[in-house]
Amino acid sequence: MTYHRIAALVVRHLYLYRRSLPRVMEIIYWPFLDLVVWGFITVYLATFQGQMPAVVTFLLGALILWDVLFRSQQGITISFLEELWARNLMNLFASPLTPSEFLAATMVMSLFKVTAVSMVMSLCAWLFYGYNVFIIGIWLMPFIMNLVLTGWIIGVFTTSLIMRFGQEAEVLAWSMVFLFQPISCVFYPMDVLPVWLRGVAWMNPAAHVFEGMRGLLATHVAPLTSLSLASGLNLFYLGAVILWFHHTFNVCKERGSLVRVGE
């Protein structure tokens, strides 16, 4: 991979944010709206502190971490769709740009979005609700990195499906991540799930992150087991999904369907 080609693609996407209010709203307004709505819910639940003392902390912390996963996935898929809508996909891949460099650039854009959204939500949570996400301590960073990796996995897989099946699969860019939400155990423990579904959730790296967060806040015990499972699963899935992306790209190129994506 060549750094200057990756940087050029990143700069191309960053320029889109200079005079695009909808794109800025995606980073600031919608995460802020989510936080406000859920914040009022947690304020209401705080009136029942005698019965459920940790619910407020769990909900706001889970919401911020879930948005990290969601935005990291969006950073991958929306960057791909931007090229699709601009009819720029063939121009990119007719250049020396490789699929690996393209993925690297979309991952950098994903990190940009995650960083911006996390700053907005953390600041608003502190200003409006007095909630400090840093109560998670030094474990916050490995939690976030694992959720970013999970978002990348979903994003790369979704991108490959859109590349393969075209415009009819574009809806997956917004809906795919929510298919994983029930088995990510964002707002409830894994024990709540039916027994047959727990095995499926166990294979989801995000579920171990959220389980680890709740365990850390409740018991103050280092979530080493949860983080180890999440990291191992993430590395395995990320390697597999990158190979799948390259396979899909080669199939589309051989069949000539790459020029018809989005048509």
mmCIF file of C-alpha atoms in Angstrom:
data_model
loop_
_atom_site.group_PDB
_atom_site.id
_atom_site.type_symbol
_atom_site.label_atom_id
_atom_site.label_comp_id
_atom_site.label_asym_id
_atom_site.label_seq_id
_atom_site.Cartn_x
_atom_site.Cartn_y
_atom_site.Cartn_z
ATOM 1 C CA MET A 1 0.000 0.000 0.000
ATOM 2 C CA THR A 2 1.131 3.550 -0.761
ATOM 3 C CA TYR A 3 0.570 6.278 1.795
ATOM 4 C CA HIS A 4 -0.012 9.164 -0.654
ATOM 5 C CA ARG A 5 -2.866 7.356 -2.436
ATOM 6 C CA ILE A 6 -4.583 6.571 0.877
ATOM 7 C CA ALA A 7 -4.100 10.185 2.016
ATOM 8 C CA ALA A 8 -5.491 11.517 -1.272
ATOM 9 C CA LEU A 9 -8.690 9.509 -0.873
ATOM 10 C CA VAL A 10 -9.067 10.628 2.763
ATOM 11 C CA VAL A 11 -8.613 14.292 1.778
ATOM 12 C CA ARG A 12 -11.186 13.853 -1.019
ATOM 13 C CA HIS A 13 -13.797 12.778 1.561
ATOM 14 C CA LEU A 14 -12.820 15.426 4.108
ATOM 15 C CA TYR A 15 -13.407 18.151 1.514
ATOM 16 C CA LEU A 16 -17.025 17.007 1.261
ATOM 17 C CA TYR A 17 -17.619 18.150 4.847
ATOM 18 C CA ARG A 18 -16.513 21.748 4.246
ATOM 19 C CA ARG A 19 -19.825 22.981 2.796
ATOM 20 C CA SER A 20 -22.212 20.112 3.436
ATOM 21 C CA LEU A 21 -24.595 20.680 6.328
ATOM 22 C CA PRO A 22 -26.184 17.188 6.101
ATOM 23 C CA ARG A 23 -22.770 15.563 6.511
ATOM 24 C CA VAL A 24 -21.949 17.770 9.491
ATOM 25 C CA MET A 25 -25.350 16.922 11.010
ATOM 26 C CA GLU A 26 -24.473 13.236 10.694
ATOM 27 C CA ILE A 27 -21.504 13.814 13.007
ATOM 28 C CA ILE A 28 -22.997 16.344 15.453
ATOM 29 C CA TYR A 29 -26.799 16.647 15.337
ATOM 30 C CA TRP A 30 -27.956 13.019 15.212
ATOM 31 C CA PRO A 31 -25.612 11.733 17.945
ATOM 32 C CA PHE A 32 -26.634 14.737 20.068
ATOM 33 C CA LEU A 33 -30.315 13.933 19.491
ATOM 34 C CA ASP A 34 -29.768 10.304 20.511
ATOM 35 C CA LEU A 35 -28.046 11.425 23.677
ATOM 36 C CA VAL A 36 -30.809 13.878 24.587
ATOM 37 C CA VAL A 37 -33.589 11.325 24.121
ATOM 38 C CA TRP A 38 -31.820 8.576 26.060
ATOM 39 C CA GLY A 39 -30.605 11.099 28.601
ATOM 40 C CA PHE A 40 -34.158 12.046 29.503
ATOM 41 C CA ILE A 41 -35.021 8.356 29.803
ATOM 42 C CA THR A 42 -32.147 7.815 32.219
ATOM 43 C CA VAL A 43 -33.147 10.917 34.213
ATOM 44 C CA TYR A 44 -36.601 9.364 34.595
ATOM 45 C CA LEU A 45 -35.107 6.006 35.601
ATOM 46 C CA ALA A 46 -32.957 7.804 38.158
ATOM 47 C CA THR A 47 -36.115 8.403 40.184
ATOM 48 C CA PHE A 48 -36.148 4.645 40.844
ATOM 49 C CA GLN A 49 -32.570 4.505 42.105
ATOM 50 C CA GLY A 50 -33.567 2.512 45.122
ATOM 51 C CA GLN A 51 -34.599 -0.380 42.900
ATOM 52 C CA MET A 52 -31.991 -0.089 40.134
ATOM 53 C CA PRO A 53 -29.019 2.016 41.184
ATOM 54 C CA ALA A 54 -26.694 1.276 38.259
ATOM 55 C CA VAL A 55 -29.157 1.624 35.380
ATOM 56 C CA VAL A 56 -28.355 5.269 34.607
ATOM 57 C CA THR A 57 -24.620 4.622 34.386
ATOM 58 C CA PHE A 58 -25.137 1.494 32.296
ATOM 59 C CA LEU A 59 -27.506 3.153 29.804
ATOM 60 C CA LEU A 60 -25.540 6.302 29.049
ATOM 61 C CA GLY A 61 -22.242 4.411 28.903
ATOM 62 C CA ALA A 62 -23.763 1.788 26.609
ATOM 63 C CA LEU A 63 -25.286 4.460 24.368
ATOM 64 C CA ILE A 64 -21.958 6.231 23.854
ATOM 65 C CA LEU A 65 -20.135 2.969 23.155
ATOM 66 C CA TRP A 66 -22.884 1.762 20.798
ATOM 67 C CA ASP A 67 -22.540 4.964 18.783
ATOM 68 C CA VAL A 68 -18.813 4.231 18.443
ATOM 69 C CA LEU A 69 -19.695 0.895 16.822
ATOM 70 C CA PHE A 70 -22.405 2.433 14.634
ATOM 71 C CA ARG A 71 -20.254 5.336 13.373
ATOM 72 C CA SER A 72 -17.249 3.136 12.658
ATOM 73 C CA GLN A 73 -19.456 0.950 10.450
ATOM 74 C CA GLN A 74 -20.971 4.006 8.774
ATOM 75 C CA GLY A 75 -17.516 5.445 8.100
ATOM 76 C CA ILE A 76 -16.717 2.437 5.914
ATOM 77 C CA THR A 77 -19.997 2.031 4.051
ATOM 78 C CA ILE A 78 -20.869 5.706 3.530
ATOM 79 C CA SER A 79 -17.397 6.424 2.134
ATOM 80 C CA PHE A 80 -17.990 3.658 -0.412
ATOM 81 C CA LEU A 81 -21.481 4.961 -1.229
ATOM 82 C CA GLU A 82 -20.117 8.492 -1.723
ATOM 83 C CA GLU A 83 -17.962 7.127 -4.538
ATOM 84 C CA LEU A 84 -20.895 5.148 -5.893
ATOM 85 C CA TRP A 85 -23.256 8.128 -5.974
ATOM 86 C CA ALA A 86 -20.578 10.328 -7.581
ATOM 87 C CA ARG A 87 -20.003 7.685 -10.291
ATOM 88 C CA ASN A 88 -16.372 7.745 -9.211
ATOM 89 C CA LEU A 89 -15.810 4.071 -8.444
ATOM 90 C CA MET A 90 -14.412 3.149 -11.852
ATOM 91 C CA ASN A 91 -12.204 6.240 -11.909
ATOM 92 C CA LEU A 92 -10.643 5.161 -8.608
ATOM 93 C CA PHE A 93 -9.987 1.574 -9.561
ATOM 94 C CA ALA A 94 -8.766 2.514 -13.035
ATOM 95 C CA SER A 95 -5.995 4.373 -11.203
ATOM 96 C CA PRO A 96 -3.127 2.610 -9.371
ATOM 97 C CA LEU A 97 -5.306 2.590 -6.209
ATOM 98 C CA THR A 98 -5.537 -0.954 -4.819
ATOM 99 C CA PRO A 99 -8.496 -2.426 -2.889
ATOM 100 C CA SER A 100 -6.308 -2.547 0.245
ATOM 101 C CA GLU A 101 -5.540 1.164 -0.067
ATOM 102 C CA PHE A 102 -9.218 1.920 -0.593
ATOM 103 C CA LEU A 103 -10.125 0.004 2.570
ATOM 104 C CA ALA A 104 -7.340 1.727 4.514
ATOM 105 C CA ALA A 105 -8.665 5.151 3.468
ATOM 106 C CA THR A 106 -12.234 4.302 4.484
ATOM 107 C CA MET A 107 -10.950 3.061 7.849
ATOM 108 C CA VAL A 108 -9.164 6.373 8.398
ATOM 109 C CA MET A 109 -12.427 8.204 7.596
ATOM 110 C CA SER A 110 -14.172 5.897 10.037
ATOM 111 C CA LEU A 111 -11.714 6.857 12.784
ATOM 112 C CA PHE A 112 -12.318 10.526 11.988
ATOM 113 C CA LYS A 113 -16.073 10.104 12.425
ATOM 114 C CA VAL A 114 -15.732 8.032 15.589
ATOM 115 C CA THR A 115 -13.414 10.602 17.155
ATOM 116 C CA ALA A 116 -15.698 13.523 16.301
ATOM 117 C CA VAL A 117 -18.879 11.780 17.455
ATOM 118 C CA SER A 118 -17.290 10.500 20.673
ATOM 119 C CA MET A 119 -16.115 13.995 21.587
ATOM 120 C CA VAL A 120 -19.568 15.473 20.949
ATOM 121 C CA MET A 121 -21.433 12.805 22.917
ATOM 122 C CA SER A 122 -18.982 12.712 25.829
ATOM 123 C CA LEU A 123 -19.073 16.500 26.184
ATOM 124 C CA CYS A 124 -22.873 16.675 25.965
ATOM 125 C CA ALA A 125 -23.289 13.815 28.454
ATOM 126 C CA TRP A 126 -21.097 15.702 30.912
ATOM 127 C CA LEU A 127 -22.735 19.109 30.354
ATOM 128 C CA PHE A 128 -26.375 18.005 30.370
ATOM 129 C CA TYR A 129 -26.428 14.987 32.665
ATOM 130 C CA GLY A 130 -23.232 15.201 34.701
ATOM 131 C CA TYR A 131 -22.184 11.817 33.301
ATOM 132 C CA ASN A 132 -18.451 11.260 32.873
ATOM 133 C CA VAL A 133 -17.698 8.427 30.457
ATOM 134 C CA PHE A 134 -14.142 8.320 31.808
ATOM 135 C CA ILE A 135 -15.395 6.624 34.985
ATOM 136 C CA ILE A 136 -14.703 3.461 32.998
ATOM 137 C CA GLY A 137 -11.033 4.363 33.461
ATOM 138 C CA ILE A 138 -8.120 2.985 31.482
ATOM 139 C CA TRP A 139 -10.336 0.244 30.058
ATOM 140 C CA LEU A 140 -12.283 2.776 27.973
ATOM 141 C CA MET A 141 -9.680 2.759 25.190
ATOM 142 C CA PRO A 142 -9.587 -1.050 24.621
ATOM 143 C CA PHE A 143 -13.410 -1.063 24.738
ATOM 144 C CA ILE A 144 -13.546 1.629 22.043
ATOM 145 C CA MET A 145 -10.878 0.008 19.867
ATOM 146 C CA ASN A 146 -12.695 -3.322 19.923
ATOM 147 C CA LEU A 147 -15.980 -1.655 18.976
ATOM 148 C CA VAL A 148 -14.227 0.197 16.142
ATOM 149 C CA LEU A 149 -12.876 -3.127 14.858
ATOM 150 C CA THR A 150 -16.358 -4.669 15.051
ATOM 151 C CA GLY A 151 -17.764 -1.701 13.141
ATOM 152 C CA TRP A 152 -15.081 -2.134 10.485
ATOM 153 C CA ILE A 153 -15.958 -5.818 10.135
ATOM 154 C CA ILE A 154 -19.644 -5.043 9.586
ATOM 155 C CA GLY A 155 -18.765 -2.121 7.297
ATOM 156 C CA VAL A 156 -16.384 -4.063 5.046
ATOM 157 C CA PHE A 157 -18.838 -6.970 4.814
ATOM 158 C CA THR A 158 -21.691 -4.592 3.937
ATOM 159 C CA THR A 159 -19.546 -2.820 1.338
ATOM 160 C CA SER A 160 -18.708 -6.113 -0.337
ATOM 161 C CA LEU A 161 -22.423 -7.001 -0.518
ATOM 162 C CA ILE A 162 -23.257 -3.625 -2.096
ATOM 163 C CA MET A 163 -20.402 -4.094 -4.560
ATOM 164 C CA ARG A 164 -21.674 -7.554 -5.463
ATOM 165 C CA PHE A 165 -25.438 -6.919 -5.642
ATOM 166 C CA GLY A 166 -25.525 -3.234 -6.567
ATOM 167 C CA GLN A 167 -28.108 -0.579 -5.818
ATOM 168 C CA GLU A 168 -30.690 -2.949 -4.369
ATOM 169 C CA ALA A 169 -28.314 -3.706 -1.477
ATOM 170 C CA GLU A 170 -27.655 -0.053 -0.551
ATOM 171 C CA VAL A 171 -30.239 -0.209 2.228
ATOM 172 C CA LEU A 172 -27.830 -2.498 4.093
ATOM 173 C CA ALA A 173 -25.556 0.502 4.685
ATOM 174 C CA TRP A 174 -28.016 1.753 7.304
ATOM 175 C CA SER A 175 -29.743 -1.428 8.448
ATOM 176 C CA MET A 176 -26.967 -4.039 8.676
ATOM 177 C CA VAL A 177 -25.509 -2.846 11.980
ATOM 178 C CA PHE A 178 -28.946 -2.958 13.638
ATOM 179 C CA LEU A 179 -29.251 -6.646 12.769
ATOM 180 C CA PHE A 180 -26.404 -7.164 15.236
ATOM 181 C CA GLN A 181 -27.845 -4.956 17.992
ATOM 182 C CA PRO A 182 -30.077 -7.612 19.642
ATOM 183 C CA ILE A 183 -27.117 -9.997 19.997
ATOM 184 C CA SER A 184 -24.708 -7.212 21.017
ATOM 185 C CA CYS A 185 -26.386 -6.979 24.443
ATOM 186 C CA VAL A 186 -25.986 -3.197 24.438
ATOM 187 C CA PHE A 187 -28.596 -2.337 27.074
ATOM 188 C CA TYR A 188 -29.049 -5.691 28.808
ATOM 189 C CA PRO A 189 -26.885 -8.631 29.940
ATOM 190 C CA MET A 190 -26.403 -11.730 27.833
ATOM 191 C CA ASP A 191 -28.305 -13.780 30.424
ATOM 192 C CA VAL A 192 -31.528 -12.091 29.294
ATOM 193 C CA LEU A 193 -31.343 -13.819 25.900
ATOM 194 C CA PRO A 194 -32.868 -17.258 25.264
ATOM 195 C CA VAL A 195 -30.382 -20.074 25.722
ATOM 196 C CA TRP A 196 -30.162 -20.818 21.985
ATOM 197 C CA LEU A 197 -29.439 -17.170 21.210
ATOM 198 C CA ARG A 198 -26.682 -16.825 23.816
ATOM 199 C CA GLY A 199 -24.406 -19.030 21.707
ATOM 200 C CA VAL A 200 -24.904 -16.674 18.757
ATOM 201 C CA ALA A 201 -24.272 -13.621 20.962
ATOM 202 C CA TRP A 202 -21.116 -15.239 22.353
ATOM 203 C CA MET A 203 -19.656 -15.191 18.819
ATOM 204 C CA ASN A 204 -20.309 -11.448 18.561
ATOM 205 C CA PRO A 205 -17.274 -9.401 19.749
ATOM 206 C CA ALA A 206 -19.460 -6.411 20.671
ATOM 207 C CA ALA A 207 -21.418 -8.509 23.181
ATOM 208 C CA HIS A 208 -18.230 -9.201 25.153
ATOM 209 C CA VAL A 209 -17.367 -5.493 25.155
ATOM 210 C CA PHE A 210 -20.720 -4.482 26.620
ATOM 211 C CA GLU A 211 -20.672 -7.381 29.065
ATOM 212 C CA GLY A 212 -17.204 -6.278 30.158
ATOM 213 C CA MET A 213 -18.346 -2.676 30.588
ATOM 214 C CA ARG A 214 -21.259 -3.653 32.826
ATOM 215 C CA GLY A 215 -19.088 -6.029 34.839
ATOM 216 C CA LEU A 216 -16.435 -3.349 35.316
ATOM 217 C CA LEU A 217 -18.937 -0.723 36.485
ATOM 218 C CA ALA A 218 -20.720 -3.168 38.797
ATOM 219 C CA THR A 219 -17.776 -5.001 40.369
ATOM 220 C CA HIS A 220 -14.697 -2.867 39.500
ATOM 221 C CA VAL A 221 -12.943 -6.069 38.392
ATOM 222 C CA ALA A 222 -10.659 -5.835 35.340
ATOM 223 C CA PRO A 223 -12.584 -7.198 32.297
ATOM 224 C CA LEU A 224 -9.640 -9.199 30.968
ATOM 225 C CA THR A 225 -11.683 -12.219 29.902
ATOM 226 C CA SER A 226 -14.246 -10.137 28.007
ATOM 227 C CA LEU A 227 -11.566 -8.071 26.278
ATOM 228 C CA SER A 228 -9.554 -11.163 25.343
ATOM 229 C CA LEU A 229 -12.592 -12.811 23.759
ATOM 230 C CA ALA A 230 -13.605 -9.615 21.938
ATOM 231 C CA SER A 231 -10.075 -9.016 20.623
ATOM 232 C CA GLY A 232 -9.607 -12.606 19.441
ATOM 233 C CA LEU A 233 -12.949 -12.697 17.649
ATOM 234 C CA ASN A 234 -12.355 -9.270 16.094
ATOM 235 C CA LEU A 235 -8.955 -10.194 14.679
ATOM 236 C CA PHE A 236 -10.312 -13.432 13.230
ATOM 237 C CA TYR A 237 -13.385 -11.807 11.668
ATOM 238 C CA LEU A 238 -11.452 -8.796 10.358
ATOM 239 C CA GLY A 239 -8.946 -11.011 8.555
ATOM 240 C CA ALA A 240 -11.761 -13.135 7.122
ATOM 241 C CA VAL A 241 -13.868 -10.191 5.960
ATOM 242 C CA ILE A 242 -10.903 -8.455 4.271
ATOM 243 C CA LEU A 243 -10.194 -11.670 2.334
ATOM 244 C CA TRP A 244 -13.902 -11.797 1.446
ATOM 245 C CA PHE A 245 -13.784 -8.186 0.203
ATOM 246 C CA HIS A 246 -10.805 -8.933 -2.064
ATOM 247 C CA HIS A 247 -12.538 -12.055 -3.356
ATOM 248 C CA THR A 248 -15.733 -10.127 -4.111
ATOM 249 C CA PHE A 249 -13.762 -7.337 -5.804
ATOM 250 C CA ASN A 250 -11.974 -9.843 -8.061
ATOM 251 C CA VAL A 251 -15.236 -11.601 -8.946
ATOM 252 C CA CYS A 252 -16.905 -8.285 -9.822
ATOM 253 C CA LYS A 253 -13.906 -7.241 -11.904
ATOM 254 C CA GLU A 254 -13.824 -10.520 -13.833
ATOM 255 C CA ARG A 255 -17.563 -10.399 -14.541
ATOM 256 C CA GLY A 256 -17.448 -6.740 -15.519
ATOM 257 C CA SER A 257 -20.105 -5.949 -12.936
ATOM 258 C CA LEU A 258 -17.906 -3.338 -11.238
ATOM 259 C CA VAL A 259 -18.808 -0.792 -13.928
ATOM 260 C CA ARG A 260 -22.521 -1.434 -13.347
ATOM 261 C CA VAL A 261 -22.529 -1.053 -9.558
ATOM 262 C CA GLY A 262 -25.080 1.631 -8.654
ATOM 263 C CA GLU A 263 -26.625 1.705 -12.135
#
